[in-house]
Amino acid sequence: MELGPPISPPRFTLRRDELRESPIHRGDPEDSNAIARPAGSRFDLPVPTWDVIVLGLGGMGSAAACHLARRGLRVLGLDAYDPPHDRGSSHGATRVIRQAYFEHPSYVPLLLRAYELWHELEQSTQSNLLCLPGGLMMGNPDSEVVAGSLRSARQFDLPHELLETADLRKRFPLFQVPEGTVALFEPSAGLVYCDRAVAAHLRAAIRHGAEIRVNSPVLTWETTAGGVEVRTSRDRFQAGQLVVTPGPWAPDILQRLRLPLRIERQVLFWFKPPGGIGPFLPEQFPVYVWEHDDGDLPYGFPSVDGPDGGVKFALYRSPCVEFCTPGTVDRRIRPDDEVPLRRLLRRFLPALDGPVVRAMTCMYTLTPDLHFVIDRPPGQPRVAVAAGFSGHGFKFCPVVGEILADLVTDQTPRFDLSLFGMSRFPRNPPGRD
C-alpha cells in the first residue's frame, strides 16, 4: 500500500470569527481571507499532503472520513457546502432502514453489518440515530416489494411475519387496504435520522484527527505519479489516495469514468393528520413501503417530529420522472408536486389527509439497474468511488464507509461487491460523448 510521502500537513490559520465549536474549516469561495491555507502561503509553496482525501461529505463521505480516520490515516474531507446541508441527497430528517431487502438478497449481509455500525456510532457519539418501530412491506403477493422482501427474509432467516389482508386491516387500521393486499412485517425495520447521522460521522472523524473543510467546491481531481491531486476554488491538495463520494454531483465529478448516471428530482412532504399525531406515533405506527399495481411506490414514517412537525410521506418510485442536475433542479415546491401524494392519501391513508406542514426537494442519483457503484475505476488503483445509490442508499452509510476504508488500506472487504462493480456498465454509454 502506498499512501504518499510521510510528511505531516502544515498548520493552518483561520479567521477568529470562523471558529465554531468543532474544528471545521469553513471557507467562503467569495472571500479569499476565509480560506484555510498554510500561513502566508501561495500556490508556489509546498502543497499540503494527506494519506487520503474524501471528496464529498454527505452520508457516504462522512462515514468514509470517520472510518479512515479511525484507522489512523491522515484524512482531509472536502465539501462544496457545510454538511449536513440540504443541497444534495442526504437531508430530509429521516430515511427508512430495513434488512429484508426486496431489491436483492446480496444487500442483506451489508445491512446486518450496517445495523451493528449504526449502534456503535450511537454509543461512541452519544447520539440518538435510530428509531425501530418495525416496518411493513406491502403490495400484492407477487409484487417486488413483498416477494423480494420475503425471499431475503427466508434466505437469511430474518425475523418477520406475513400478514394477510384481514390481519393487516386489524393491526394497522389507518391503512385503507384493498382486498388482496398483503404485507411482510419486519420488527427490526425503522428509520435513521439522516442529518444527525452525517453530523455524528463528522464529529467522530474530527475526534480521530480528520481535517474537514466545508464551502470548498472541488474543481478538478487527477491522479499523479505519486498519488492524487485535488484543486478547489482556492487551494490544491495532494494525497496518496482519493475517495470520491459525490452524491448528485457524480455525473460531473466522475465524467471521465463515463458512468451511466442520471439525477432525478424528488419531493418530500410532511402532512398534519386531521385527528392529531397520536395514531401515528412509533408505538403504534411503522415505517412502510407500499407497491401499487399502477407503478406508484409510496413510503412513509411514523410521527417523530413532535405534535406540530407533521408526518412524512413521499414517493420512492413514480411513473412521472423529472431528471435534472444539481444546477438545474427546481427546488421550489410546485402545486403539481402535491397532487399524486394527495391522491394516494385520500384513497389509502385518509387519516393523514391534512394540511401540508412542510416540503422539500431532494435528488436521487440513479444507475440503470438501481444498484450501487462501489469500486475502484479501471486502471486507477489510487481512487475509490461510491456513487449511484439510486434512492435507497442512506441506510448503508456506515458499512459503505467501512468498505471504502478497506479499499484504501488494501484490505479485502468481507462482502461480495460484484453487484456494485463498474464493469457491469458499457464503457461508452449513449449520451456521454
PDB file of C-alpha atoms in Angstrom, residues 214-362:
ATOM      1  CA  VAL A 214     -16.508  22.963   4.023  1.00  0.00           C
ATOM      2  CA  ASN A 215     -17.649  25.578   1.495  1.00  0.00           C
ATOM      3  CA  SER A 216     -14.774  24.284  -0.636  1.00  0.00           C
ATOM      4  CA  PRO A 217     -16.105  23.206  -4.034  1.00  0.00           C
ATOM      5  CA  VAL A 218     -13.755  20.918  -5.921  1.00  0.00           C
ATOM      6  CA  LEU A 219     -12.901  21.996  -9.450  1.00  0.00           C
ATOM      7  CA  THR A 220     -10.729  19.103 -10.638  1.00  0.00           C
ATOM      8  CA  TRP A 221      -9.021  15.938  -9.459  1.00  0.00           C
ATOM      9  CA  GLU A 222      -6.387  13.863 -11.152  1.00  0.00           C
ATOM     10  CA  THR A 223      -4.048  11.005 -10.456  1.00  0.00           C
ATOM     11  CA  THR A 224      -0.324  11.737 -10.369  1.00  0.00           C
ATOM     12  CA  ALA A 225       2.832   9.659 -10.337  1.00  0.00           C
ATOM     13  CA  GLY A 226       2.812   9.630  -6.543  1.00  0.00           C
ATOM     14  CA  GLY A 227      -0.895   9.755  -5.718  1.00  0.00           C
ATOM     15  CA  VAL A 228      -3.697  12.207  -6.453  1.00  0.00           C
ATOM     16  CA  GLU A 229      -4.140  15.975  -6.653  1.00  0.00           C
ATOM     17  CA  VAL A 230      -7.356  17.857  -5.923  1.00  0.00           C
ATOM     18  CA  ARG A 231      -7.998  21.532  -6.704  1.00  0.00           C
ATOM     19  CA  THR A 232     -10.687  23.593  -5.048  1.00  0.00           C
ATOM     20  CA  SER A 233     -11.613  27.159  -5.927  1.00  0.00           C
ATOM     21  CA  ARG A 234      -8.713  28.439  -3.775  1.00  0.00           C
ATOM     22  CA  ASP A 235      -6.327  25.599  -2.936  1.00  0.00           C
ATOM     23  CA  ARG A 236      -4.794  22.415  -4.203  1.00  0.00           C
ATOM     24  CA  PHE A 237      -4.063  19.308  -2.172  1.00  0.00           C
ATOM     25  CA  GLN A 238      -2.155  16.083  -2.686  1.00  0.00           C
ATOM     26  CA  ALA A 239      -2.725  12.682  -1.149  1.00  0.00           C
ATOM     27  CA  GLY A 240      -1.810   9.075  -1.595  1.00  0.00           C
ATOM     28  CA  GLN A 241      -5.436   8.048  -2.208  1.00  0.00           C
ATOM     29  CA  LEU A 242      -8.752   9.633  -3.180  1.00  0.00           C
ATOM     30  CA  VAL A 243     -12.260   8.596  -2.113  1.00  0.00           C
ATOM     31  CA  VAL A 244     -14.996  10.108  -4.290  1.00  0.00           C
ATOM     32  CA  THR A 245     -18.471  10.202  -2.742  1.00  0.00           C
ATOM     33  CA  PRO A 246     -20.098  12.992  -4.782  1.00  0.00           C
ATOM     34  CA  GLY A 247     -23.819  12.328  -4.433  1.00  0.00           C
ATOM     35  CA  PRO A 248     -25.809  14.016  -7.231  1.00  0.00           C
ATOM     36  CA  TRP A 249     -22.678  15.775  -8.466  1.00  0.00           C
ATOM     37  CA  ALA A 250     -21.388  12.375  -9.652  1.00  0.00           C
ATOM     38  CA  PRO A 251     -22.075  12.852 -13.386  1.00  0.00           C
ATOM     39  CA  ASP A 252     -19.799  15.918 -13.380  1.00  0.00           C
ATOM     40  CA  ILE A 253     -17.156  14.881 -10.837  1.00  0.00           C
ATOM     41  CA  LEU A 254     -16.898  11.396 -12.387  1.00  0.00           C
ATOM     42  CA  GLN A 255     -17.394  12.440 -16.001  1.00  0.00           C
ATOM     43  CA  ARG A 256     -14.154  10.804 -17.167  1.00  0.00           C
ATOM     44  CA  LEU A 257     -15.434   7.411 -15.958  1.00  0.00           C
ATOM     45  CA  ARG A 258     -18.436   7.605 -18.290  1.00  0.00           C
ATOM     46  CA  LEU A 259     -20.809   6.019 -15.817  1.00  0.00           C
ATOM     47  CA  PRO A 260     -24.477   5.923 -16.924  1.00  0.00           C
ATOM     48  CA  LEU A 261     -25.803   8.012 -14.036  1.00  0.00           C
ATOM     49  CA  ARG A 262     -28.924  10.176 -14.092  1.00  0.00           C
ATOM     50  CA  ILE A 263     -30.212  12.591 -11.447  1.00  0.00           C
ATOM     51  CA  GLU A 264     -33.891  12.531 -10.518  1.00  0.00           C
ATOM     52  CA  ARG A 265     -35.749  15.274  -8.671  1.00  0.00           C
ATOM     53  CA  GLN A 266     -37.673  14.090  -5.619  1.00  0.00           C
ATOM     54  CA  VAL A 267     -40.048  15.929  -3.315  1.00  0.00           C
ATOM     55  CA  LEU A 268     -40.649  15.066   0.356  1.00  0.00           C
ATOM     56  CA  PHE A 269     -43.828  16.128   2.191  1.00  0.00           C
ATOM     57  CA  TRP A 270     -44.930  16.300   5.825  1.00  0.00           C
ATOM     58  CA  PHE A 271     -48.716  16.329   6.394  1.00  0.00           C
ATOM     59  CA  LYS A 272     -50.683  17.215   9.523  1.00  0.00           C
ATOM     60  CA  PRO A 273     -53.103  14.419  10.487  1.00  0.00           C
ATOM     61  CA  PRO A 274     -56.606  15.906  10.948  1.00  0.00           C
ATOM     62  CA  GLY A 275     -57.099  13.814  14.083  1.00  0.00           C
ATOM     63  CA  GLY A 276     -53.714  14.541  15.611  1.00  0.00           C
ATOM     64  CA  ILE A 277     -50.444  12.618  15.624  1.00  0.00           C
ATOM     65  CA  GLY A 278     -51.412  10.122  18.331  1.00  0.00           C
ATOM     66  CA  PRO A 279     -52.239   7.202  15.999  1.00  0.00           C
ATOM     67  CA  PHE A 280     -49.030   7.876  14.043  1.00  0.00           C
ATOM     68  CA  LEU A 281     -46.603   7.659  16.948  1.00  0.00           C
ATOM     69  CA  PRO A 282     -43.899   4.966  16.653  1.00  0.00           C
ATOM     70  CA  GLU A 283     -45.518   2.892  19.390  1.00  0.00           C
ATOM     71  CA  GLN A 284     -48.461   2.280  17.057  1.00  0.00           C
ATOM     72  CA  PHE A 285     -47.381   3.100  13.518  1.00  0.00           C
ATOM     73  CA  PRO A 286     -44.495   1.605  11.480  1.00  0.00           C
ATOM     74  CA  VAL A 287     -42.423   2.696   8.542  1.00  0.00           C
ATOM     75  CA  TYR A 288     -43.800   1.283   5.303  1.00  0.00           C
ATOM     76  CA  VAL A 289     -43.223   0.825   1.593  1.00  0.00           C
ATOM     77  CA  TRP A 290     -46.352   0.090  -0.449  1.00  0.00           C
ATOM     78  CA  GLU A 291     -46.165  -1.083  -4.050  1.00  0.00           C
ATOM     79  CA  HIS A 292     -49.288  -0.305  -6.048  1.00  0.00           C
ATOM     80  CA  ASP A 293     -50.344  -2.020  -9.262  1.00  0.00           C
ATOM     81  CA  ASP A 294     -50.195   1.242 -11.238  1.00  0.00           C
ATOM     82  CA  GLY A 295     -46.457   1.692 -10.541  1.00  0.00           C
ATOM     83  CA  ASP A 296     -46.673   4.123  -7.634  1.00  0.00           C
ATOM     84  CA  LEU A 297     -44.439   3.179  -4.721  1.00  0.00           C
ATOM     85  CA  PRO A 298     -45.160   5.469  -1.759  1.00  0.00           C
ATOM     86  CA  TYR A 299     -43.379   5.171   1.558  1.00  0.00           C
ATOM     87  CA  GLY A 300     -43.778   6.816   4.901  1.00  0.00           C
ATOM     88  CA  PHE A 301     -42.856   7.133   8.541  1.00  0.00           C
ATOM     89  CA  PRO A 302     -44.372   7.441  11.980  1.00  0.00           C
ATOM     90  CA  SER A 303     -44.570  10.851  13.630  1.00  0.00           C
ATOM     91  CA  VAL A 304     -41.146  11.643  15.124  1.00  0.00           C
ATOM     92  CA  ASP A 305     -41.065  15.457  14.853  1.00  0.00           C
ATOM     93  CA  GLY A 306     -43.409  16.459  17.652  1.00  0.00           C
ATOM     94  CA  PRO A 307     -47.084  17.498  17.635  1.00  0.00           C
ATOM     95  CA  ASP A 308     -46.545  20.242  15.062  1.00  0.00           C
ATOM     96  CA  GLY A 309     -43.928  18.520  12.898  1.00  0.00           C
ATOM     97  CA  GLY A 310     -46.266  16.580  10.647  1.00  0.00           C
ATOM     98  CA  VAL A 311     -45.872  13.032   9.317  1.00  0.00           C
ATOM     99  CA  LYS A 312     -43.516  12.365   6.405  1.00  0.00           C
ATOM    100  CA  PHE A 313     -44.919  10.812   3.204  1.00  0.00           C
ATOM    101  CA  ALA A 314     -43.237  10.571  -0.202  1.00  0.00           C
ATOM    102  CA  LEU A 315     -42.871   8.546  -3.395  1.00  0.00           C
ATOM    103  CA  TYR A 316     -39.896   6.235  -3.860  1.00  0.00           C
ATOM    104  CA  ARG A 317     -40.826   5.498  -7.449  1.00  0.00           C
ATOM    105  CA  SER A 318     -43.409   7.134  -9.644  1.00  0.00           C
ATOM    106  CA  PRO A 319     -44.400   6.821 -13.313  1.00  0.00           C
ATOM    107  CA  CYS A 320     -43.685  10.573 -13.599  1.00  0.00           C
ATOM    108  CA  VAL A 321     -39.924  11.139 -13.549  1.00  0.00           C
ATOM    109  CA  GLU A 322     -38.178  14.525 -13.718  1.00  0.00           C
ATOM    110  CA  PHE A 323     -34.460  14.396 -14.487  1.00  0.00           C
ATOM    111  CA  CYS A 324     -32.169  17.266 -13.557  1.00  0.00           C
ATOM    112  CA  THR A 325     -28.719  18.235 -12.309  1.00  0.00           C
ATOM    113  CA  PRO A 326     -27.781  19.917  -9.026  1.00  0.00           C
ATOM    114  CA  GLY A 327     -27.540  23.133 -11.020  1.00  0.00           C
ATOM    115  CA  THR A 328     -30.900  22.841 -12.787  1.00  0.00           C
ATOM    116  CA  VAL A 329     -33.082  21.128 -10.176  1.00  0.00           C
ATOM    117  CA  ASP A 330     -36.236  23.076  -9.389  1.00  0.00           C
ATOM    118  CA  ARG A 331     -36.074  23.446  -5.604  1.00  0.00           C
ATOM    119  CA  ARG A 332     -39.443  25.162  -5.436  1.00  0.00           C
ATOM    120  CA  ILE A 333     -42.442  23.168  -4.237  1.00  0.00           C
ATOM    121  CA  ARG A 334     -44.943  23.286  -7.091  1.00  0.00           C
ATOM    122  CA  PRO A 335     -48.692  22.600  -6.901  1.00  0.00           C
ATOM    123  CA  ASP A 336     -48.294  19.546  -9.138  1.00  0.00           C
ATOM    124  CA  ASP A 337     -45.813  18.019  -6.658  1.00  0.00           C
ATOM    125  CA  GLU A 338     -48.567  17.545  -4.112  1.00  0.00           C
ATOM    126  CA  VAL A 339     -51.188  16.114  -6.489  1.00  0.00           C
ATOM    127  CA  PRO A 340     -50.046  12.453  -6.696  1.00  0.00           C
ATOM    128  CA  LEU A 341     -49.397  12.261  -2.955  1.00  0.00           C
ATOM    129  CA  ARG A 342     -52.755  13.795  -2.106  1.00  0.00           C
ATOM    130  CA  ARG A 343     -54.462  11.301  -4.422  1.00  0.00           C
ATOM    131  CA  LEU A 344     -52.771   8.381  -2.645  1.00  0.00           C
ATOM    132  CA  LEU A 345     -53.541   9.725   0.827  1.00  0.00           C
ATOM    133  CA  ARG A 346     -57.241  10.217   0.130  1.00  0.00           C
ATOM    134  CA  ARG A 347     -57.561   6.682  -1.189  1.00  0.00           C
ATOM    135  CA  PHE A 348     -55.254   4.659   1.036  1.00  0.00           C
ATOM    136  CA  LEU A 349     -54.331   6.712   4.163  1.00  0.00           C
ATOM    137  CA  PRO A 350     -57.110   9.288   4.746  1.00  0.00           C
ATOM    138  CA  ALA A 351     -56.122   9.757   8.393  1.00  0.00           C
ATOM    139  CA  LEU A 352     -53.089  11.688   7.061  1.00  0.00           C
ATOM    140  CA  ASP A 353     -55.034  13.747   4.524  1.00  0.00           C
ATOM    141  CA  GLY A 354     -54.496  17.068   6.271  1.00  0.00           C
ATOM    142  CA  PRO A 355     -52.623  20.313   5.540  1.00  0.00           C
ATOM    143  CA  VAL A 356     -49.026  20.328   4.343  1.00  0.00           C
ATOM    144  CA  VAL A 357     -46.714  21.232   7.218  1.00  0.00           C
ATOM    145  CA  ARG A 358     -43.555  21.445   5.136  1.00  0.00           C
ATOM    146  CA  ALA A 359     -41.954  20.080   1.988  1.00  0.00           C
ATOM    147  CA  MET A 360     -38.502  19.987   0.421  1.00  0.00           C
ATOM    148  CA  THR A 361     -36.730  18.733  -2.669  1.00  0.00           C
ATOM    149  CA  CYS A 362     -34.078  16.041  -2.807  1.00  0.00           C
TER     150      CYS A 362
END
